[in-house]
Amino acid sequence: MNVNSLKKEIIVRKKRINRNSDIYVIGEIACGHQGDVGQAIELIDAAAEAQADAVQLEFFHAPSNVVDSLPFYKLVEELSFTPAEWGRIVSHARRYDIAVSAFIYDDTGLQWALDLEPDLIKLNSSDISNPDLLIPVARSGIPFTLGTGASSIEEITKAVNVSLKNGDGSLILQHGVQSFPTPSHEAHIRRIRLLQDEFDCLVMYADHTDANLELALTLDLVAIGMGACAVEKHLVMKRLNKGVDWEAALEPEEFKRYVDIMRTGSAALGPDHILAPTENDERYRRFQKKSIVAATDLQMGTTLKREHVAFLRAQGDQEGLSPMQWNLIANKRLTSDLAKGGQITMSHVKKT
């Protein structure tokens, strides 16, 4: 099913996100704060220092999130912040010119986040079939991203339709699977193009490559080349501590390098249309392109035949006539002498 009503451009804190805008970079804190408010604040500082566009904070409330018999329930409790702590954390983020994205896992966390007026909301693929979160998030009027990891096209289609029925289409689909970490051969980055074609929408990429690999700094360039409008990368203060969410998380200095690489790579894509030649383009043309030159010394009055000219790189002060323009001067008489190798232009032939 092809859905055509999702927005092709979303504005988050005055920054435009579309297929041709500069890449939008999100620093994902997730649970990398280890349940410590101080570390959460340090990670916000790191995201801002790296000049990320947004910092993502994960809101959840254990009883509203997971069954209490699960072995990791206690850990979820320990990692959760109170509304007052969230207030302090978000207030700190507001000191910077950086958007705050609220990663929502349950209805309680959603209310906590909405009270703090986030700029962006994220829903995990765990809630792609959960109308209790899809509907209020769509109705909030806040742009949101929706994880599609390990989801079928049918599940994504239903979620998109629910969001369209209840909101204005300010939705970015997100590709990416967290395998703690995800092997590169399972990144399946072409899925970005598949989602774009199927839903005619904006698609972003959340990378979870092993952060110890050099590839973790550059793999997202592939996603950008595939058309991702935004990328998301985990942050942690120190990977060697091996706390929570560390496997795919970059440390602050690594994240700064990552953001710089993403910005540089994104800029290299350029616009989706041909621009007027730049000064560098003109210089390149004069250096590289072949033009029509005299094959031998030619005298004024010579009627130009093919044997009188050659198609060579001449590197003149100006770009000469293209070999494709030979017909413009063929059988015309020269109005001046020309030395061998000299470029022949329209000014060198008699007008008829």
Tab-separated table of C-alpha atoms in Angstrom, residues 120-311:
chain	number	residue	atom	x	y	z
A	120	LEU	CA	10.497	15.894	18.770
A	121	ILE	CA	9.127	12.529	19.903
A	122	LYS	CA	10.347	9.049	19.095
A	123	LEU	CA	8.359	5.844	19.290
A	124	ASN	CA	10.186	2.545	19.274
A	125	SER	CA	9.189	-0.289	16.947
A	126	SER	CA	7.839	-1.961	20.101
A	127	ASP	CA	4.893	0.453	19.805
A	128	ILE	CA	4.376	0.339	16.052
A	129	SER	CA	1.211	-1.695	16.701
A	130	ASN	CA	0.208	0.143	19.883
A	131	PRO	CA	-2.606	2.656	19.211
A	132	ASP	CA	-2.506	3.741	22.871
A	133	LEU	CA	0.754	5.540	22.084
A	134	LEU	CA	0.444	6.125	18.327
A	135	ILE	CA	-2.798	8.069	18.651
A	136	PRO	CA	-1.847	10.524	21.439
A	137	VAL	CA	1.565	11.143	19.910
A	138	ALA	CA	0.010	11.891	16.513
A	139	ARG	CA	-2.570	14.141	18.173
A	140	SER	CA	0.103	16.036	20.130
A	141	GLY	CA	1.061	18.001	17.034
A	142	ILE	CA	4.740	17.386	17.794
A	143	PRO	CA	6.756	15.859	14.924
A	144	PHE	CA	7.725	12.281	15.675
A	145	THR	CA	9.848	9.419	14.419
A	146	LEU	CA	8.653	5.839	14.366
A	147	GLY	CA	11.015	2.889	14.585
A	148	THR	CA	10.355	0.122	12.058
A	149	GLY	CA	12.970	-2.399	13.182
A	150	ALA	CA	11.942	-6.056	12.655
A	151	SER	CA	8.481	-4.884	11.513
A	152	SER	CA	6.521	-6.008	8.464
A	153	ILE	CA	5.285	-3.680	5.741
A	154	GLU	CA	1.757	-4.471	6.891
A	155	GLU	CA	2.538	-3.370	10.458
A	156	ILE	CA	4.186	-0.171	9.236
A	157	THR	CA	1.262	0.590	6.913
A	158	LYS	CA	-1.271	0.247	9.723
A	159	ALA	CA	0.803	2.491	11.988
A	160	VAL	CA	1.156	5.137	9.285
A	161	ASN	CA	-2.582	5.084	8.635
A	162	VAL	CA	-3.342	5.448	12.353
A	163	SER	CA	-0.982	8.416	12.598
A	164	LEU	CA	-2.474	10.053	9.507
A	165	LYS	CA	-5.999	9.585	10.814
A	166	ASN	CA	-5.065	11.298	14.076
A	167	GLY	CA	-2.405	13.819	13.064
A	168	ASP	CA	-1.019	16.007	10.311
A	169	GLY	CA	1.530	13.582	8.851
A	170	SER	CA	4.562	15.014	10.683
A	171	LEU	CA	6.157	11.590	10.823
A	172	ILE	CA	9.610	10.270	9.918
A	173	LEU	CA	9.964	6.509	9.594
A	174	GLN	CA	13.138	5.170	11.157
A	175	HIS	CA	15.102	2.165	9.970
A	176	GLY	CA	17.518	0.425	12.311
A	177	VAL	CA	17.761	-2.637	14.522
A	178	GLN	CA	19.559	-2.810	17.868
A	179	SER	CA	21.316	-6.172	18.153
A	180	PHE	CA	23.769	-5.078	20.883
A	181	PRO	CA	25.640	-4.469	18.582
A	182	THR	CA	24.314	-4.951	15.044
A	183	PRO	CA	26.705	-6.697	12.602
A	184	SER	CA	27.283	-4.555	9.529
A	185	HIS	CA	25.954	-7.265	7.206
A	186	GLU	CA	22.625	-7.044	9.043
A	187	ALA	CA	22.323	-3.259	8.718
A	188	HIS	CA	20.233	-3.680	5.530
A	189	ILE	CA	20.557	-0.005	4.680
A	190	ARG	CA	18.766	-0.428	1.337
A	191	ARG	CA	15.604	-0.712	3.412
A	192	ILE	CA	15.706	3.090	3.635
A	193	ARG	CA	14.990	3.299	-0.097
A	194	LEU	CA	12.348	0.593	0.195
A	195	LEU	CA	10.484	2.580	2.864
A	196	GLN	CA	10.787	5.785	0.864
A	197	ASP	CA	9.344	4.128	-2.221
A	198	GLU	CA	6.580	2.318	-0.347
A	199	PHE	CA	5.379	5.226	1.788
A	200	ASP	CA	6.650	8.278	-0.143
A	201	CYS	CA	7.979	9.764	3.073
A	202	LEU	CA	11.004	10.891	5.033
A	203	VAL	CA	13.154	8.066	6.394
A	204	MET	CA	15.994	8.253	8.912
A	205	TYR	CA	18.563	5.733	10.125
A	206	ALA	CA	19.490	4.625	13.642
A	207	ASP	CA	22.845	2.890	13.569
A	208	HIS	CA	23.931	0.304	16.145
A	209	THR	CA	27.280	-0.817	14.766
A	210	ASP	CA	29.882	-2.039	17.256
A	211	ALA	CA	31.309	1.266	18.482
A	212	ASN	CA	34.774	-0.254	18.856
A	213	LEU	CA	34.996	-0.537	15.076
A	214	GLU	CA	36.232	2.315	12.889
A	215	LEU	CA	33.188	1.586	10.734
A	216	ALA	CA	30.954	3.004	13.480
A	217	LEU	CA	32.148	6.494	12.546
A	218	THR	CA	31.430	6.171	8.823
A	219	LEU	CA	28.762	3.559	8.077
A	220	ASP	CA	25.970	6.111	8.349
A	221	LEU	CA	27.372	7.844	5.269
A	222	VAL	CA	25.904	4.924	3.329
A	223	ALA	CA	22.505	5.695	4.846
A	224	ILE	CA	22.847	9.358	3.897
A	225	GLY	CA	23.700	8.343	0.345
A	226	MET	CA	20.636	6.104	0.333
A	227	GLY	CA	18.474	9.120	1.162
A	228	ALA	CA	18.244	9.188	4.959
A	229	CYS	CA	17.181	12.647	6.135
A	230	ALA	CA	18.521	12.113	9.669
A	231	VAL	CA	20.841	9.788	11.567
A	232	GLU	CA	20.868	8.757	15.201
A	233	LYS	CA	23.883	7.560	17.198
A	234	HIS	CA	24.183	6.396	20.806
A	235	LEU	CA	26.336	8.233	23.331
A	236	VAL	CA	27.989	7.008	26.523
A	237	MET	CA	30.642	8.583	28.731
A	238	LYS	CA	32.972	5.562	28.801
A	239	ARG	CA	32.442	2.359	26.832
A	240	LEU	CA	34.947	0.334	28.857
A	241	ASN	CA	32.645	0.567	31.884
A	242	LYS	CA	30.214	-1.690	29.994
A	243	GLY	CA	27.113	-0.385	31.712
A	244	VAL	CA	23.835	-0.185	29.790
A	245	ASP	CA	23.546	0.691	26.078
A	246	TRP	CA	27.306	0.801	25.636
A	247	GLU	CA	27.858	-1.631	22.732
A	248	ALA	CA	26.973	0.782	19.920
A	249	ALA	CA	27.624	4.019	21.818
A	250	LEU	CA	30.342	6.509	20.972
A	251	GLU	CA	32.260	8.377	23.644
A	252	PRO	CA	32.091	12.210	23.557
A	253	GLU	CA	35.218	12.819	21.464
A	254	GLU	CA	34.249	10.025	19.065
A	255	PHE	CA	30.771	11.460	18.749
A	256	LYS	CA	32.234	14.852	17.872
A	257	ARG	CA	34.237	13.210	15.058
A	258	TYR	CA	31.148	11.333	13.936
A	259	VAL	CA	29.057	14.514	13.673
A	260	ASP	CA	31.810	16.216	11.662
A	261	ILE	CA	32.033	13.233	9.291
A	262	MET	CA	28.265	13.192	8.809
A	263	ARG	CA	28.152	16.923	8.091
A	264	THR	CA	31.014	16.676	5.572
A	265	GLY	CA	29.519	13.647	3.858
A	266	SER	CA	26.070	15.207	3.691
A	267	ALA	CA	27.447	18.406	2.137
A	268	ALA	CA	29.182	16.348	-0.541
A	269	LEU	CA	25.816	15.139	-1.842
A	270	GLY	CA	24.921	18.589	-3.117
A	271	PRO	CA	21.498	19.589	-4.470
A	272	ASP	CA	19.197	17.355	-6.495
A	273	HIS	CA	19.390	19.636	-9.539
A	274	ILE	CA	22.132	21.014	-11.780
A	275	LEU	CA	23.427	24.391	-10.658
A	276	ALA	CA	25.064	27.097	-12.763
A	277	PRO	CA	28.811	26.388	-13.080
A	278	THR	CA	30.894	27.575	-10.162
A	279	GLU	CA	34.262	29.250	-10.503
A	280	ASN	CA	35.843	25.851	-9.817
A	281	ASP	CA	33.670	24.276	-12.523
A	282	GLU	CA	34.786	26.897	-15.038
A	283	ARG	CA	38.434	26.400	-14.102
A	284	TYR	CA	38.012	22.637	-14.458
A	285	ARG	CA	36.397	23.009	-17.878
A	286	ARG	CA	39.247	25.158	-19.161
A	287	PHE	CA	41.760	22.664	-17.800
A	288	GLN	CA	40.035	19.462	-18.910
A	289	LYS	CA	37.693	19.985	-21.857
A	290	LYS	CA	38.912	19.611	-25.450
A	291	SER	CA	38.328	22.433	-27.883
A	292	ILE	CA	38.861	23.170	-31.574
A	293	VAL	CA	42.456	24.248	-32.274
A	294	ALA	CA	44.587	24.848	-35.349
A	295	ALA	CA	46.228	21.585	-36.449
A	296	THR	CA	49.015	23.586	-38.107
A	297	ASP	CA	49.949	27.226	-38.663
A	298	LEU	CA	47.041	28.771	-40.531
A	299	GLN	CA	46.969	31.989	-42.571
A	300	MET	CA	44.233	34.599	-42.693
A	301	GLY	CA	41.761	33.773	-45.473
A	302	THR	CA	42.099	29.998	-45.090
A	303	THR	CA	38.772	28.254	-45.675
A	304	LEU	CA	38.570	25.850	-42.785
A	305	LYS	CA	38.414	22.160	-43.586
A	306	ARG	CA	38.513	19.258	-41.166
A	307	GLU	CA	42.212	18.669	-41.827
A	308	HIS	CA	42.966	22.211	-40.656
A	309	VAL	CA	41.771	21.586	-37.116
A	310	ALA	CA	42.309	19.209	-34.207
A	311	PHE	CA	40.293	18.477	-31.087
